Amino acid sequence: MKDNHVPNRKPEWLKIKLNTNENYTELKKLMRNKELHTVCEEAKCPNIHECWGERRTATFMILGDVCTRACRFCAVKTGLPTETDLEEPKRVAESVKAMNLKHVVITAVARDDLNDGGAFIFAETIREIRKSSPLTSIEVLPSDLGGNIESLKLLMDAKPDILNHNIETVRRLSDRVRSKAKYDQSLKFLYNAKQFQPSVPTKSSIMIGLGETTEEIIEAMTDLRAHDVDILTIGQYLQPTKKHLSVEKYYHPDEFTELKKTAFEKGFKHCEAGPLVRSSYHADEQVEAAAKNAENKENYA
């Protein structure tokens, strides 16, 4: 791989195609009418125009839009959250049905002010979606829920179709990049989720471009596989504002191709790797591909 360098400006391959068509404006109006938040907007995701404008998919962000943590990579606002909205799960389910989604991703701000970290609202959201859209597959992307094992069990008892929790970066950089969340605690969280529901695939994501080495990225892959994680996404870190961590390197698409190859060699059932790949990017395809990969391995075992 190429040596790290301090970038002056974004390269050509990071240019984003804007698409404010009817799908985009309709979804934006629906979110506002239902008083819902999406990580697409709050985290300034570069894929919002593709997902909303072309694929008609979205990642719902529950438990409000104020996070109790202040991670140095994240654009979501931080502070003291308001009270929990017990009607939110039903509104999310209504929106999922109105959008006729075949796969939905539910994420949330970290809520360290809540005893269960928000696990109950996650579980209720899953149950409400199951009632109104029984054919929709559900992916959840929670925080580490403060490392509370009972909170994780409460969430997994609702049986999501996939459990996604991001380690975000390599071990050496974790304390600098993340707030409160610990690298080993995230690995344990992913492992315990699989213990509670062995049939539910687990997934994690790594941002690169923060000063990590190739060896450290591969070490993170090894750590995830040692904790039985099935799916991996790898994307380029993009600095949301001048107050956030700077980009140390822009990886070339060919380097992402190499990392994807390594991930499959490590035993991941599926990997998405690319400059604009994010944890929820093409999530429906990731789940389907992982299922097919696992099935093929069984057939040829």
XYZ file of C-alpha atoms in Angstrom:
301
model
C 0.000 0.000 0.000
C 1.058 3.613 -0.515
C 2.677 5.623 2.239
C 0.481 7.900 4.296
C 0.621 11.577 3.435
C -1.099 14.713 4.665
C -3.704 15.553 1.996
C -4.329 19.074 0.724
C -7.694 18.457 -0.896
C -10.124 15.674 -1.695
C -9.195 13.526 -4.695
C -11.395 13.035 -7.749
C -12.839 9.711 -6.583
C -14.507 11.375 -3.575
C -16.730 13.676 -5.607
C -20.391 13.149 -4.695
C -23.242 13.075 -7.179
C -26.155 15.220 -5.998
C -29.659 13.958 -6.661
C -32.521 16.012 -5.249
C -35.203 14.267 -7.286
C -38.757 13.405 -6.282
C -37.663 10.443 -4.145
C -35.229 12.614 -2.212
C -37.707 15.417 -1.502
C -40.503 12.946 -0.681
C -38.395 11.095 1.882
C -37.204 14.337 3.445
C -40.812 15.519 3.789
C -41.858 12.167 5.320
C -39.079 12.356 7.932
C -40.108 15.862 8.956
C -43.814 15.047 9.081
C -43.132 12.066 11.370
C -40.671 14.105 13.471
C -37.962 11.530 12.820
C -34.208 11.823 12.486
C -31.864 10.017 10.108
C -28.165 9.418 10.488
C -28.018 10.238 6.767
C -28.623 13.890 7.647
C -27.259 14.195 11.187
C -23.899 12.573 10.413
C -23.600 14.306 7.006
C -23.357 10.984 5.166
C -21.871 11.400 1.657
C -24.269 8.818 0.219
C -27.538 10.540 1.144
C -28.309 11.583 -2.428
C -27.749 8.073 -3.788
C -29.695 6.351 -1.002
C -32.591 8.811 -0.890
C -32.662 9.883 -4.519
C -31.900 6.602 -6.320
C -32.340 3.632 -3.951
C -35.127 5.047 -1.772
C -33.543 3.770 1.435
C -32.726 5.493 4.721
C -31.187 4.806 8.115
C -33.424 5.935 10.963
C -31.787 7.466 14.027
C -33.895 6.952 17.143
C -33.659 8.277 20.718
C -33.411 11.882 19.575
C -30.633 13.795 17.832
C -28.452 14.739 20.828
C -25.652 12.328 21.769
C -24.185 12.029 25.266
C -20.746 11.344 23.775
C -18.456 13.636 21.800
C -16.479 11.392 19.464
C -13.895 13.387 17.549
C -14.929 12.011 14.149
C -18.704 12.398 14.379
C -20.910 15.294 13.200
C -23.912 14.422 15.404
C -24.485 17.139 18.022
C -23.694 16.393 21.644
C -25.139 17.527 24.948
C -27.839 16.567 27.438
C -30.670 14.719 25.634
C -34.361 15.312 26.228
C -36.674 12.662 27.653
C -37.313 9.406 25.797
C -40.109 9.499 23.213
C -42.152 6.326 23.768
C -44.196 6.943 20.595
C -41.109 7.033 18.373
C -41.030 3.253 17.633
C -44.550 3.409 16.230
C -43.739 6.428 14.024
C -40.665 4.693 12.674
C -42.743 1.599 11.863
C -45.351 3.736 10.095
C -42.620 5.341 7.983
C -41.050 1.992 7.108
C -44.432 0.783 5.902
C -45.127 3.993 3.961
C -41.732 3.697 2.240
C -42.322 -0.016 1.548
C -38.767 -0.878 2.583
C -37.463 -4.423 2.211
C -34.575 -3.678 4.598
C -34.300 -0.988 7.260
C -31.402 0.140 9.425
C -32.135 1.523 12.890
C -29.331 3.368 14.644
C -29.281 5.823 17.544
C -27.302 8.431 19.385
C -25.495 7.144 22.477
C -27.753 7.600 25.503
C -25.538 7.119 28.535
C -28.159 9.009 30.546
C -30.510 6.006 30.296
C -30.029 2.956 32.511
C -30.430 0.595 29.549
C -28.635 2.834 27.040
C -31.808 2.924 24.948
C -32.142 -0.856 24.490
C -35.864 -0.849 25.311
C -36.669 1.687 22.581
C -34.565 -0.311 20.107
C -36.491 -3.481 21.005
C -39.853 -1.710 20.776
C -38.927 -0.317 17.358
C -38.094 -3.815 16.124
C -41.399 -5.170 17.451
C -43.450 -2.344 15.909
C -41.833 -2.824 12.502
C -42.461 -6.570 12.695
C -46.179 -5.899 13.282
C -46.718 -3.568 10.339
C -44.021 -4.790 7.914
C -43.410 -8.493 8.611
C -41.430 -8.992 5.389
C -38.978 -6.169 6.089
C -35.586 -7.259 7.405
C -34.277 -5.166 10.300
C -30.696 -4.177 11.022
C -29.848 -2.391 14.275
C -26.758 -0.274 14.892
C -26.573 0.575 18.618
C -23.818 2.054 20.749
C -22.107 -0.319 23.170
C -25.019 0.368 25.588
C -22.450 1.190 28.251
C -21.244 -2.407 28.185
C -24.371 -3.511 30.073
C -24.949 -7.190 29.292
C -28.606 -7.103 30.357
C -29.301 -4.200 28.018
C -27.748 -6.134 25.147
C -29.870 -9.174 26.009
C -33.014 -6.992 26.019
C -32.149 -5.803 22.522
C -31.208 -9.233 21.162
C -34.360 -10.838 22.605
C -36.295 -8.745 20.060
C -34.401 -10.718 17.380
C -33.157 -8.188 14.821
C -32.095 -9.701 11.500
C -28.606 -8.275 11.905
C -26.666 -6.677 14.779
C -24.247 -3.958 13.703
C -21.814 -2.269 16.093
C -18.799 -0.315 14.887
C -15.294 -0.452 16.308
C -14.686 2.635 14.099
C -10.868 2.500 14.070
C -7.810 0.445 14.960
C -6.834 -0.359 18.532
C -4.015 2.224 18.838
C -6.225 5.135 17.760
C -9.427 4.102 19.514
C -9.092 6.220 22.655
C -8.263 9.336 20.618
C -11.024 8.845 18.049
C -13.908 7.624 20.221
C -15.483 9.016 23.369
C -16.112 6.597 26.275
C -16.383 3.576 23.984
C -13.467 1.167 24.325
C -12.029 -1.075 21.611
C -12.131 -4.288 23.644
C -15.567 -3.505 25.031
C -16.905 -3.189 21.478
C -15.367 -6.537 20.548
C -16.950 -8.125 23.618
C -20.295 -6.506 22.743
C -20.234 -8.092 19.279
C -19.231 -11.475 20.691
C -21.964 -11.439 23.345
C -24.597 -10.487 20.784
C -23.747 -13.658 18.871
C -23.942 -15.695 22.078
C -27.475 -14.456 22.742
C -28.669 -15.056 19.152
C -26.232 -17.344 17.276
C -28.261 -17.173 14.054
C -28.172 -13.357 13.867
C -25.232 -12.102 11.746
C -22.960 -9.512 13.347
C -21.337 -6.642 11.517
C -18.804 -3.890 12.197
C -17.171 -0.963 10.424
C -13.776 0.702 10.268
C -12.940 4.228 9.074
C -9.476 4.621 7.587
C -7.425 7.728 6.907
C -6.828 8.678 10.551
C -3.171 7.688 10.682
C -3.446 3.918 11.000
C -1.044 1.507 9.275
C -1.992 -1.331 6.948
C -0.815 -3.798 9.578
C -3.140 -2.231 12.144
C -6.137 -2.485 9.787
C -5.400 -6.169 9.262
C -4.983 -6.624 13.033
C -8.474 -5.098 13.513
C -9.852 -7.591 10.975
C -8.231 -10.421 12.914
C -9.728 -9.144 16.179
C -13.211 -8.965 14.672
C -13.023 -12.465 13.234
C -11.766 -13.774 16.598
C -15.044 -12.450 18.029
C -17.114 -14.161 15.295
C -18.082 -11.024 13.339
C -19.589 -11.913 9.955
C -19.684 -8.694 7.925
C -17.178 -5.836 7.620
C -17.412 -2.410 6.002
C -14.367 -0.205 5.407
C -14.657 3.417 4.326
C -12.668 6.618 4.035
C -12.830 8.999 7.008
C -13.997 12.452 5.935
C -13.587 15.400 8.300
C -17.109 16.828 8.905
C -15.930 20.218 10.280
C -12.653 21.936 11.154
C -13.291 21.067 14.813
C -13.062 17.337 14.089
C -10.025 15.119 13.533
C -8.081 15.855 10.365
C -7.736 13.397 7.502
C -4.209 11.976 7.479
C -4.557 10.115 4.193
C -6.992 9.617 1.333
C -6.849 5.966 0.310
C -6.990 5.126 -3.398
C -9.843 2.844 -4.585
C -7.253 0.198 -5.471
C -6.148 0.095 -1.841
C -9.736 -0.544 -0.766
C -9.865 -3.402 -3.264
C -6.794 -4.920 -1.593
C -8.361 -4.575 1.858
C -11.586 -6.198 0.667
C -9.606 -9.152 -0.676
C -7.802 -9.474 2.675
C -11.128 -9.374 4.557
C -12.457 -12.342 2.599
C -9.188 -14.185 3.189
C -9.714 -13.579 6.915
C -13.069 -15.337 6.715
C -15.656 -12.544 6.646
C -18.869 -13.669 4.937
C -19.124 -10.292 3.235
C -17.106 -7.082 3.004
C -17.844 -3.703 1.453
C -14.765 -1.493 1.065
C -14.497 1.794 -0.782
C -13.923 5.532 -0.336
C -17.613 6.347 0.204
C -18.632 3.111 1.909
C -20.368 3.647 5.245
C -21.751 1.176 7.768
C -25.277 1.312 6.317
C -24.268 1.653 2.661
C -26.162 -0.903 0.527
C -27.006 -2.705 3.778
C -29.655 -4.873 2.124
C -27.134 -6.183 -0.404
C -24.578 -6.850 2.340
C -26.975 -9.054 4.277
C -28.073 -10.968 1.169
C -24.486 -11.489 0.019
C -23.387 -12.693 3.448
C -26.256 -15.187 3.569
C -25.367 -16.530 0.102
C -21.693 -16.749 1.008
C -22.468 -18.715 4.167
C -24.808 -21.010 2.241
C -22.190 -21.678 -0.432
C -19.583 -22.542 2.210
C -21.977 -25.041 3.773
C -22.751 -26.630 0.410
C -19.070 -27.132 -0.374
C -17.984 -28.095 3.136
